[in-house]
mmCIF file of C-alpha atoms in Angstrom:
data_model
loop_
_atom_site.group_PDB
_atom_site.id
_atom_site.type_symbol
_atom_site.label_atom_id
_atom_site.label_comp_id
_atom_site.label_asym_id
_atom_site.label_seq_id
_atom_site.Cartn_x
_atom_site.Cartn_y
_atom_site.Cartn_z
ATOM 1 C CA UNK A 195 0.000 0.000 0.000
ATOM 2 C CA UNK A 196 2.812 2.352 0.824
ATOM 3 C CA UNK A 197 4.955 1.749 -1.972
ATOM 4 C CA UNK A 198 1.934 2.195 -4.113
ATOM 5 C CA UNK A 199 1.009 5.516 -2.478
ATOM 6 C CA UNK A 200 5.112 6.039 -2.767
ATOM 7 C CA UNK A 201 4.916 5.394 -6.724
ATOM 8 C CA UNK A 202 1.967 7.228 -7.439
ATOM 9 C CA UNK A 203 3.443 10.123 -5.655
ATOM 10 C CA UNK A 204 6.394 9.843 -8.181
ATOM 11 C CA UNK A 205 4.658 9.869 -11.018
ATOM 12 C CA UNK A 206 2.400 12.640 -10.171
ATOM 13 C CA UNK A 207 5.813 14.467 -9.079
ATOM 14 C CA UNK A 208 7.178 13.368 -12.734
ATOM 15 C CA UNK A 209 3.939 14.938 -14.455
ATOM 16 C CA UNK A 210 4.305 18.091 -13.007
ATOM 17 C CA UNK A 211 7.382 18.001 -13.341
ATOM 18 C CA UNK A 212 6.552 17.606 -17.266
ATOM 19 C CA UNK A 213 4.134 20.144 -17.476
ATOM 20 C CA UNK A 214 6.507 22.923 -16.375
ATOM 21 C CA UNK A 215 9.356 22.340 -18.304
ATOM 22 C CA UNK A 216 6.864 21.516 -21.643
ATOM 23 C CA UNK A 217 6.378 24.862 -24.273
ATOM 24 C CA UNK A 218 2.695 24.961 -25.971
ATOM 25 C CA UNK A 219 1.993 26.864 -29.390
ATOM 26 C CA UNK A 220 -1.617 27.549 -29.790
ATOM 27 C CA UNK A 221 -2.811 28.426 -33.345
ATOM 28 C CA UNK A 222 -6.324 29.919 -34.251
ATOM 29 C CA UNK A 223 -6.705 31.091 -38.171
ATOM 30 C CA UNK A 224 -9.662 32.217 -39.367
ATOM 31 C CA UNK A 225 -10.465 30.725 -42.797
ATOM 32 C CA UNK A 226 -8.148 27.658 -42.311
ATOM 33 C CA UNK A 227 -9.594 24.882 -43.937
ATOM 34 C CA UNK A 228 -9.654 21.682 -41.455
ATOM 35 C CA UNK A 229 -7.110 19.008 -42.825
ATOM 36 C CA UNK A 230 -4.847 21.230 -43.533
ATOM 37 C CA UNK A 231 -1.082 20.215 -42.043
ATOM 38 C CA UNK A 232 1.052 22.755 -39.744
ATOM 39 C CA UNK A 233 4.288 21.527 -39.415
ATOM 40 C CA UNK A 234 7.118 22.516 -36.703
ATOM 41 C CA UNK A 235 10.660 22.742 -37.553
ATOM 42 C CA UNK A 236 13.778 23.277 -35.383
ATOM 43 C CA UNK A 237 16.824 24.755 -37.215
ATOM 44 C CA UNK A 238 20.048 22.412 -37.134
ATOM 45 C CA UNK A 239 22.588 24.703 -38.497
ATOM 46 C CA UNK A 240 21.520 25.658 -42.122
ATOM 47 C CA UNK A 241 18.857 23.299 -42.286
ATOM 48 C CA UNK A 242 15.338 22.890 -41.025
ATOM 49 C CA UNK A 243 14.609 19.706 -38.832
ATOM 50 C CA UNK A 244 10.795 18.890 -38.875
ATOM 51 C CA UNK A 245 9.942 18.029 -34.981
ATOM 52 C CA UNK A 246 6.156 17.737 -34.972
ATOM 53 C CA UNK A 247 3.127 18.283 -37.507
ATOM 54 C CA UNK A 248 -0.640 18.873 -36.443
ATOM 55 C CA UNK A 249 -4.002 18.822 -38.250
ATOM 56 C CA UNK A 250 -5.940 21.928 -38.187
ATOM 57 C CA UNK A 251 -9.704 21.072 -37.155
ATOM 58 C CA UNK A 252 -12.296 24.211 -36.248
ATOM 59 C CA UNK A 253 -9.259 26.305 -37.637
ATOM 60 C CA UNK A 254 -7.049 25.009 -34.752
ATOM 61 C CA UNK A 255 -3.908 23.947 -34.232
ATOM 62 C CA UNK A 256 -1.521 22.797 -30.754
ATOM 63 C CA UNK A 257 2.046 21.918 -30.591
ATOM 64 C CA UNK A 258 3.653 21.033 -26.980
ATOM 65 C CA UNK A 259 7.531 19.782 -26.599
ATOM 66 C CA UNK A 260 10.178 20.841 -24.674
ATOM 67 C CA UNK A 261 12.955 23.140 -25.571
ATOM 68 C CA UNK A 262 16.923 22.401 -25.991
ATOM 69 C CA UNK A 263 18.761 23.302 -23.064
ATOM 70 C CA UNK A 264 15.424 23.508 -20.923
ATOM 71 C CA UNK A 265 15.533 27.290 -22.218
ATOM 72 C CA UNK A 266 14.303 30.201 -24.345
ATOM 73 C CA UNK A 267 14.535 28.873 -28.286
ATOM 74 C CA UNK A 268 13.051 30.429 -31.697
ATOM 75 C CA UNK A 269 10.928 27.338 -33.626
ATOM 76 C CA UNK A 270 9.401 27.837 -37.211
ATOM 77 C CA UNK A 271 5.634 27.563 -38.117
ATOM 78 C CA UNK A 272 4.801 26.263 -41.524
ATOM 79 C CA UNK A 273 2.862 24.779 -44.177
ATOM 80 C CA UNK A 274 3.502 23.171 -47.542
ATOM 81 C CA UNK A 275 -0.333 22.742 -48.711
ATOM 82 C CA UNK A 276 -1.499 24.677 -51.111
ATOM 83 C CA UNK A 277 -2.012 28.793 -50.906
ATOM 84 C CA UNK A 278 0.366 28.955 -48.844
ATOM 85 C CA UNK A 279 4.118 31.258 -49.418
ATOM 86 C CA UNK A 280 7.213 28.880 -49.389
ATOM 87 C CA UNK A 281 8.005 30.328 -46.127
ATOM 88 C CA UNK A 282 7.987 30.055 -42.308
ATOM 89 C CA UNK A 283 6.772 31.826 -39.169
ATOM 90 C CA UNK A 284 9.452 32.407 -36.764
ATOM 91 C CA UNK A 285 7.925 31.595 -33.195
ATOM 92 C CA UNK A 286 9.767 32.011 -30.027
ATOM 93 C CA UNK A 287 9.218 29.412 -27.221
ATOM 94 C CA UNK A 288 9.815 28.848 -23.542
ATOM 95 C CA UNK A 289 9.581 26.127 -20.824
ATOM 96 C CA UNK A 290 6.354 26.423 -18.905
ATOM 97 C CA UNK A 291 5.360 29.185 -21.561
ATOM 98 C CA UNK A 292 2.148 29.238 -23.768
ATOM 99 C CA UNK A 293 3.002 30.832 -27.251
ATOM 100 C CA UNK A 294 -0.244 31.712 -29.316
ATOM 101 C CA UNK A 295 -0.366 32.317 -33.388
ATOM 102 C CA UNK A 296 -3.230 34.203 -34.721
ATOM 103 C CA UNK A 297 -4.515 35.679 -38.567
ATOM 104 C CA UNK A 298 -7.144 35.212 -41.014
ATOM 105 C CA UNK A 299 -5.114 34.241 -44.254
ATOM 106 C CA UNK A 300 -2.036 31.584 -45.315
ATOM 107 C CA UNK A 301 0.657 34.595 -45.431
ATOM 108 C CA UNK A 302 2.044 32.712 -42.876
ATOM 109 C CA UNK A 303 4.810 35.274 -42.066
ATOM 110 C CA UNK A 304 2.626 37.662 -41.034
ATOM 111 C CA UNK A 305 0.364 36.103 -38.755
ATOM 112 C CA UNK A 306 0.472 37.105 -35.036
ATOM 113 C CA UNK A 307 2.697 36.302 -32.281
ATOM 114 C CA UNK A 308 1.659 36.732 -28.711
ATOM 115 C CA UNK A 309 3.988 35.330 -24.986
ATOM 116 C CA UNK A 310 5.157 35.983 -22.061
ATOM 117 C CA UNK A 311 8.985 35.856 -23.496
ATOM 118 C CA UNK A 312 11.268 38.547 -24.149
ATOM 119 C CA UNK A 313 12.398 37.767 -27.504
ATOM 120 C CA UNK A 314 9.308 37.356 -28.906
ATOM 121 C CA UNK A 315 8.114 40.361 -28.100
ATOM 122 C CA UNK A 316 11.594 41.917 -29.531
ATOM 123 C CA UNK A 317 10.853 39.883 -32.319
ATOM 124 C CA UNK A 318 7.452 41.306 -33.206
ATOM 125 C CA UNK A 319 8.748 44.958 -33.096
ATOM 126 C CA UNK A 320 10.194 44.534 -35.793
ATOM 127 C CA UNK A 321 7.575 41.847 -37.902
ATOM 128 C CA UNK A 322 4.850 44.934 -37.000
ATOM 129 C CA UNK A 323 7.756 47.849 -38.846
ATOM 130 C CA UNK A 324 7.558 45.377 -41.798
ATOM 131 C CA UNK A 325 4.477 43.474 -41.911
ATOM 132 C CA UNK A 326 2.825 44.979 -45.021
ATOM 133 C CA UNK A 327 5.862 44.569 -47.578
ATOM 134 C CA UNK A 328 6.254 41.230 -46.158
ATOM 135 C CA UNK A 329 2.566 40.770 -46.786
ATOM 136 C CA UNK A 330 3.298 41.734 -50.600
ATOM 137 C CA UNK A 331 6.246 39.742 -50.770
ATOM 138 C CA UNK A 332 4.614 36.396 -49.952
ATOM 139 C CA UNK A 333 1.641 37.356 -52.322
ATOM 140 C CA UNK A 334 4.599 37.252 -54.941
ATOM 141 C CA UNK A 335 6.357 33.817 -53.827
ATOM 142 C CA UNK A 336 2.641 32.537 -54.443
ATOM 143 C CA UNK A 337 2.648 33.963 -57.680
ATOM 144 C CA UNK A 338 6.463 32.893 -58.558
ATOM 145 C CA UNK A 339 5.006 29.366 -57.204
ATOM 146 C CA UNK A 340 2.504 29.119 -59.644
ATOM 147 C CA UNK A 341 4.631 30.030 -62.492
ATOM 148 C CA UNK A 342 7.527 27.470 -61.952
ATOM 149 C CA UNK A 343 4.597 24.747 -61.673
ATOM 150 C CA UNK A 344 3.432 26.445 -65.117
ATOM 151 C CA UNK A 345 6.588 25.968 -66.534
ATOM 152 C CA UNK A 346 7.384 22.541 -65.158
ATOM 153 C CA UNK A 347 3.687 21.146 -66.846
ATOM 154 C CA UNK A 348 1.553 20.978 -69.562
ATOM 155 C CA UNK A 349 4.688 20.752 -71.907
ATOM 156 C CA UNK A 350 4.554 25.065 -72.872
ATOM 157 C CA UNK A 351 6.432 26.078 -75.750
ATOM 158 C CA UNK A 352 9.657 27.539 -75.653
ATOM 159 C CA UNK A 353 7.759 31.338 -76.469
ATOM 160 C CA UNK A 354 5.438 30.375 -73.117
ATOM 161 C CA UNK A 355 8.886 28.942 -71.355
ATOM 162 C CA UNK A 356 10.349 32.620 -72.009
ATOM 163 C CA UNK A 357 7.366 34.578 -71.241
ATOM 164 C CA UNK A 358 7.206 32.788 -68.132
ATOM 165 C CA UNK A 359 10.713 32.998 -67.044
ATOM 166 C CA UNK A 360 10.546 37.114 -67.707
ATOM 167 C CA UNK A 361 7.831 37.354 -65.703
ATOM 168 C CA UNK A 362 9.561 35.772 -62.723
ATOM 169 C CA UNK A 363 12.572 38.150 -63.176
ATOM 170 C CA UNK A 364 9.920 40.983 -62.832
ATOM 171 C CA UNK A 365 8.514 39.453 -60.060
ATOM 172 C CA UNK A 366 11.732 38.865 -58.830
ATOM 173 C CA UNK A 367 12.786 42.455 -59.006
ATOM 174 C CA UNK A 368 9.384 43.700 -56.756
ATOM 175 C CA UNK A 369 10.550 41.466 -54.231
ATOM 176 C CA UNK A 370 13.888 42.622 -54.073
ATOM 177 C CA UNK A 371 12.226 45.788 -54.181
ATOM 178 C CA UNK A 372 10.289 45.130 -50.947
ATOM 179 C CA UNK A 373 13.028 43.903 -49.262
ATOM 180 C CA UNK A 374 14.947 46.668 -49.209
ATOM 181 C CA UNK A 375 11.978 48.683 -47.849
ATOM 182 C CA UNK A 376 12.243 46.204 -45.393
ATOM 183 C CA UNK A 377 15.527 46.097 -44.344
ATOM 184 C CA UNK A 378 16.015 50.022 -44.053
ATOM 185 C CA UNK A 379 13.060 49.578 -41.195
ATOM 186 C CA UNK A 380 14.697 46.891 -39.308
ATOM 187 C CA UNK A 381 17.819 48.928 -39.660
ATOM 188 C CA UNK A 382 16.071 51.928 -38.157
ATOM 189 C CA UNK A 383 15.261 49.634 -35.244
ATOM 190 C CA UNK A 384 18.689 48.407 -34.677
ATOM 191 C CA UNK A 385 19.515 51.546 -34.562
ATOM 192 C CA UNK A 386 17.628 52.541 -32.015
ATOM 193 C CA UNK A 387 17.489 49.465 -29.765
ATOM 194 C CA UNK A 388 19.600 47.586 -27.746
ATOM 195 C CA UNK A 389 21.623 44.454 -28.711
ATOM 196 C CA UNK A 390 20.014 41.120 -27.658
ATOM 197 C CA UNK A 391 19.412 37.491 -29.629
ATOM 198 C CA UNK A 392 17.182 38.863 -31.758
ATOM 199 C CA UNK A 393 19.020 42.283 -32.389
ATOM 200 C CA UNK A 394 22.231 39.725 -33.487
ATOM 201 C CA UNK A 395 19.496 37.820 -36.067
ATOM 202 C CA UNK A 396 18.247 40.399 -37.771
ATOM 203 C CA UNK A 397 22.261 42.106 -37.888
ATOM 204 C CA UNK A 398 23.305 38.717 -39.471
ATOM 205 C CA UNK A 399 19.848 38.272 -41.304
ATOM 206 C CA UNK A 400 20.751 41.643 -42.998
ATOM 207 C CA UNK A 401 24.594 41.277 -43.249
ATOM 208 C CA UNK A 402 23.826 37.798 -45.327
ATOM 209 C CA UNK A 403 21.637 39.904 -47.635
ATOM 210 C CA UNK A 404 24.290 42.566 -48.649
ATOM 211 C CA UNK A 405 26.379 39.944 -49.319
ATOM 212 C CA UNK A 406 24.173 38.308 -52.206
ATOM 213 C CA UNK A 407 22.148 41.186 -53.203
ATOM 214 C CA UNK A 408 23.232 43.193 -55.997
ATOM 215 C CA UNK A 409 23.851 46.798 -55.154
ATOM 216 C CA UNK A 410 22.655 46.384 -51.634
ATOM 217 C CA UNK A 411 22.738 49.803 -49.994
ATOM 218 C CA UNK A 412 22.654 49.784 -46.549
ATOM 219 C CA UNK A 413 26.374 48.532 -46.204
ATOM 220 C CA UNK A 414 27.746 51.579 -44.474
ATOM 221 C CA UNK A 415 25.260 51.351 -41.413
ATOM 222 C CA UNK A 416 25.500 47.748 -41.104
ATOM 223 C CA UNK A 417 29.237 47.907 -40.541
ATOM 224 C CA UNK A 418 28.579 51.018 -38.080
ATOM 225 C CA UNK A 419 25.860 48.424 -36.108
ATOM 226 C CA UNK A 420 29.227 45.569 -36.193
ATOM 227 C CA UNK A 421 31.162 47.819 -34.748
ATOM 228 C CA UNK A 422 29.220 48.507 -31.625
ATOM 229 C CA UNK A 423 29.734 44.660 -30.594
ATOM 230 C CA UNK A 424 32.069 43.764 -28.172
ATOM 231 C CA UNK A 425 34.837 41.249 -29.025
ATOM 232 C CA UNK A 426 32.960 38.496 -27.092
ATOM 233 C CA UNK A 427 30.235 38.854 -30.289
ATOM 234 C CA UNK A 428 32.427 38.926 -32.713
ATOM 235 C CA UNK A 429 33.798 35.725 -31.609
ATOM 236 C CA UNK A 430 30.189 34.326 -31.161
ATOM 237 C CA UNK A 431 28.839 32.179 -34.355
ATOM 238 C CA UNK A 432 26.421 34.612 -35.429
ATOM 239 C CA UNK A 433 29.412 37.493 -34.964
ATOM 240 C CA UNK A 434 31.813 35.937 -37.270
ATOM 241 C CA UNK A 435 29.156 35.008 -39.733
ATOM 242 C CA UNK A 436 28.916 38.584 -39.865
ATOM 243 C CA UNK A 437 31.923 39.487 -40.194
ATOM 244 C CA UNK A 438 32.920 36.777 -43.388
ATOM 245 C CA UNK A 439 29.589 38.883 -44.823
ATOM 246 C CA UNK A 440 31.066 42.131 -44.184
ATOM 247 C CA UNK A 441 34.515 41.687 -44.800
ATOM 248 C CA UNK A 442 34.840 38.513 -47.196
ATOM 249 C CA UNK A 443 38.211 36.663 -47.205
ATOM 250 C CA UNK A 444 40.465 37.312 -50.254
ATOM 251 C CA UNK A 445 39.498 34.119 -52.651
ATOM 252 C CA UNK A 446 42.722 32.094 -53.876
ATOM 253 C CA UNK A 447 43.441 32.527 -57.539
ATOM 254 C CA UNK A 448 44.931 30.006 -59.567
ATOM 255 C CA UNK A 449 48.836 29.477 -58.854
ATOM 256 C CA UNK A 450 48.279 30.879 -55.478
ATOM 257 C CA UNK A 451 49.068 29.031 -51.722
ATOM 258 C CA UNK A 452 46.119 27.129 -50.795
ATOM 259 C CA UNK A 453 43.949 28.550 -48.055
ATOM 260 C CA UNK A 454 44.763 26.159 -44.899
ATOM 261 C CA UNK A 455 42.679 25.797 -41.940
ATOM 262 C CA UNK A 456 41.722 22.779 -39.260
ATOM 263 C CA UNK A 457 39.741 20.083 -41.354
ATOM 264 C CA UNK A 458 37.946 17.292 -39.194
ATOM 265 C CA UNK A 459 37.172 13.844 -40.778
ATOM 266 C CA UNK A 460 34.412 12.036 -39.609
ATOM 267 C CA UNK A 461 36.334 10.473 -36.222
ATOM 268 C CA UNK A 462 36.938 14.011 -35.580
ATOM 269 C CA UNK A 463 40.908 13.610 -36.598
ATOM 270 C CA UNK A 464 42.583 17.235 -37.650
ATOM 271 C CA UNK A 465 43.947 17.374 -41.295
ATOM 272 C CA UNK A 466 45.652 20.381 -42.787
ATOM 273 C CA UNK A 467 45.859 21.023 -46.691
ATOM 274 C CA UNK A 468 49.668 21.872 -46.207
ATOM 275 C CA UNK A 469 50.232 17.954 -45.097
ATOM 276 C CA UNK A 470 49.609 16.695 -48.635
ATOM 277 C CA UNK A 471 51.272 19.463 -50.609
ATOM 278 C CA UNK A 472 52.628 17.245 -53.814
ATOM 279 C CA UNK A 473 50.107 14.694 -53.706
ATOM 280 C CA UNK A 474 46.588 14.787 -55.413
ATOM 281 C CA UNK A 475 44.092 15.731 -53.185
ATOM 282 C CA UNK A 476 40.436 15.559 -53.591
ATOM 283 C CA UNK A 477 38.076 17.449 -51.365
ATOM 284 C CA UNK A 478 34.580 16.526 -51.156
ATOM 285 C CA UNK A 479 32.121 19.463 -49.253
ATOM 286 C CA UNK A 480 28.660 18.069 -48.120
ATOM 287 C CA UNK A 481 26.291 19.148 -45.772
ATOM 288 C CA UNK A 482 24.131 17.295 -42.914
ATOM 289 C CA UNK A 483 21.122 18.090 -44.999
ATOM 290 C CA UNK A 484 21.955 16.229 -48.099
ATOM 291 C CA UNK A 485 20.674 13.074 -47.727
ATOM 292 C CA UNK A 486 22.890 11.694 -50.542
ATOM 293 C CA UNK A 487 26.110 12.818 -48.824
ATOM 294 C CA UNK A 488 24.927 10.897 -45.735
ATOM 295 C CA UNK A 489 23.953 7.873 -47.240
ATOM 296 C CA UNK A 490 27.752 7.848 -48.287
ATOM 297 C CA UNK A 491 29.412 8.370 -45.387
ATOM 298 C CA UNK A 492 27.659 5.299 -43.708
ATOM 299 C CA UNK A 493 28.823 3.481 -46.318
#
């Protein structure tokens, strides 16, 4: 009898114990039709990690799991039925914390974020600055959506294949267009903000961008927002992502010395270039979201 009491004590205590270390996202969107699948991703580095997927019924959807590190961590809502941008919904989450997700269409960037955690709410500064270009711009990805399923059936013509492809440049060019709208706004903010994990995402989200976008021309204020971080960030991931963005390395020309660094193989040995100088040496780069390049290193 005691040891019974004794056990269900435990679990009870285990429960609980559950319960306050487990996030919830709540999702109500007006309009959503029910089978329609939300999914939940985790980043993992440069790739997205589906962790969970729920079916929306009475325009509902729930999500509960616990974080990494039992702490604050930024998630991503979406949905890969159709309507809906080729996008995400960044969501911030917390142990013991409720996290609800609001709106009344698919742009799925621009629905509403509402909790009880910090970054979230730094977060959605920001998403409000910029919510009705990023409205726009997810009306386009529909629209660029549509055309590269135009183009990939029905067998058009090369004349349709053309017209099709110029019109996705145009597109193209109104998105670019809206992004720079954009990122002069969550400049602005930076600007007048403090740093903080959200302040370092959109610095690197917008350092990336004027790295790959032609004539990007916020350059000048981005390096003035790097140079307010302390030596501690720039030695932080995210800080010297930043600065290879900012300041790329000089790329190595034919004829020149090899650029050298530490090179791990897959027992987590250290090889340097330099120790096979002479010798033919092939390098093979792969990522941890190519399933191919997995599927060969088992073997």
């Amino acid at each position: 009898m005691v040891k019974a009491l004794l056990a269900g004590i435990s679990l009870i205590f285990v429960i609980s114990a559950q319960a306050q270390n487990e996030f919830t996202i709540k999702g109500k969107i007006s309009g959503l039709e029910d089978s329609t699948q939300i999914v939940l991703y985790r980043s993992d580095g440069q790739v997205m990690s589906q962790i969970a997927q729920d079916t929306v019924i009475n325009e509902c959807f729930t999500f509960k799991g616990e974080t990494v590190d039992n702490a604050p961590e930024a998630l991503m809502v979406s949905s890969h039925d159709k309507g809906f941008p080729n996008t995400w919904l960044d969501v911030w989450v917390a142990p013991g914390k409720e996290t609800t997700v609001t709106g009344n269409n698919k742009l799925i960037r621009t629905w509403n974020v509402s909790a009880d955690i910090q970054e979230q709410q730094d977060l959605n500064r920001y998403a409000d600055a910029c919510r009705e270009e990023c409205s726009k711009e997810q009306e386009i990805y529909i629209q660029l959506m549509d055309l590269f399923s135009k183009g990939r059936t029905g067998n058009p013509s090369e004349e349709e294949k053309n017209a099709i492809r110029n019109e996705m440049k145009e597109l193209q060019k109104k998105t670019d267009s809206l992004r720079l709208i954009s990122s002069q706004k969550e400049i602005e903010i930076m600007q007048q903000t403090p740093k903080g994990t959200v302040w370092m995402d959109k610095l690197l989200g917008q350092c990336k961008q004027s790295k790959y976008m032609e004539n990007y021309p916020y350059k000048e204020d981005l390096i003035a927002l790097y140079n307010k971080l302390s030596d501690n960030e720039k030695n932080s991931q995210a800080g010297k992502e930043i600065t290879v963005c900012l300041y790329p390395p000089i790329t190595v020309k034919e004829g020149d010395e090899m650029a050298d660094t530490d090179l791990y193989d897959l027992q987590g040995n250290i090889h340097h270039l330099a120790d096979y100088k002479g010798k033919y040496l092939l390098v093979d780069f792969w990522s941890r979201g190519c399933g191919p390049c997995m599927m060969l290193c088992r073997k």
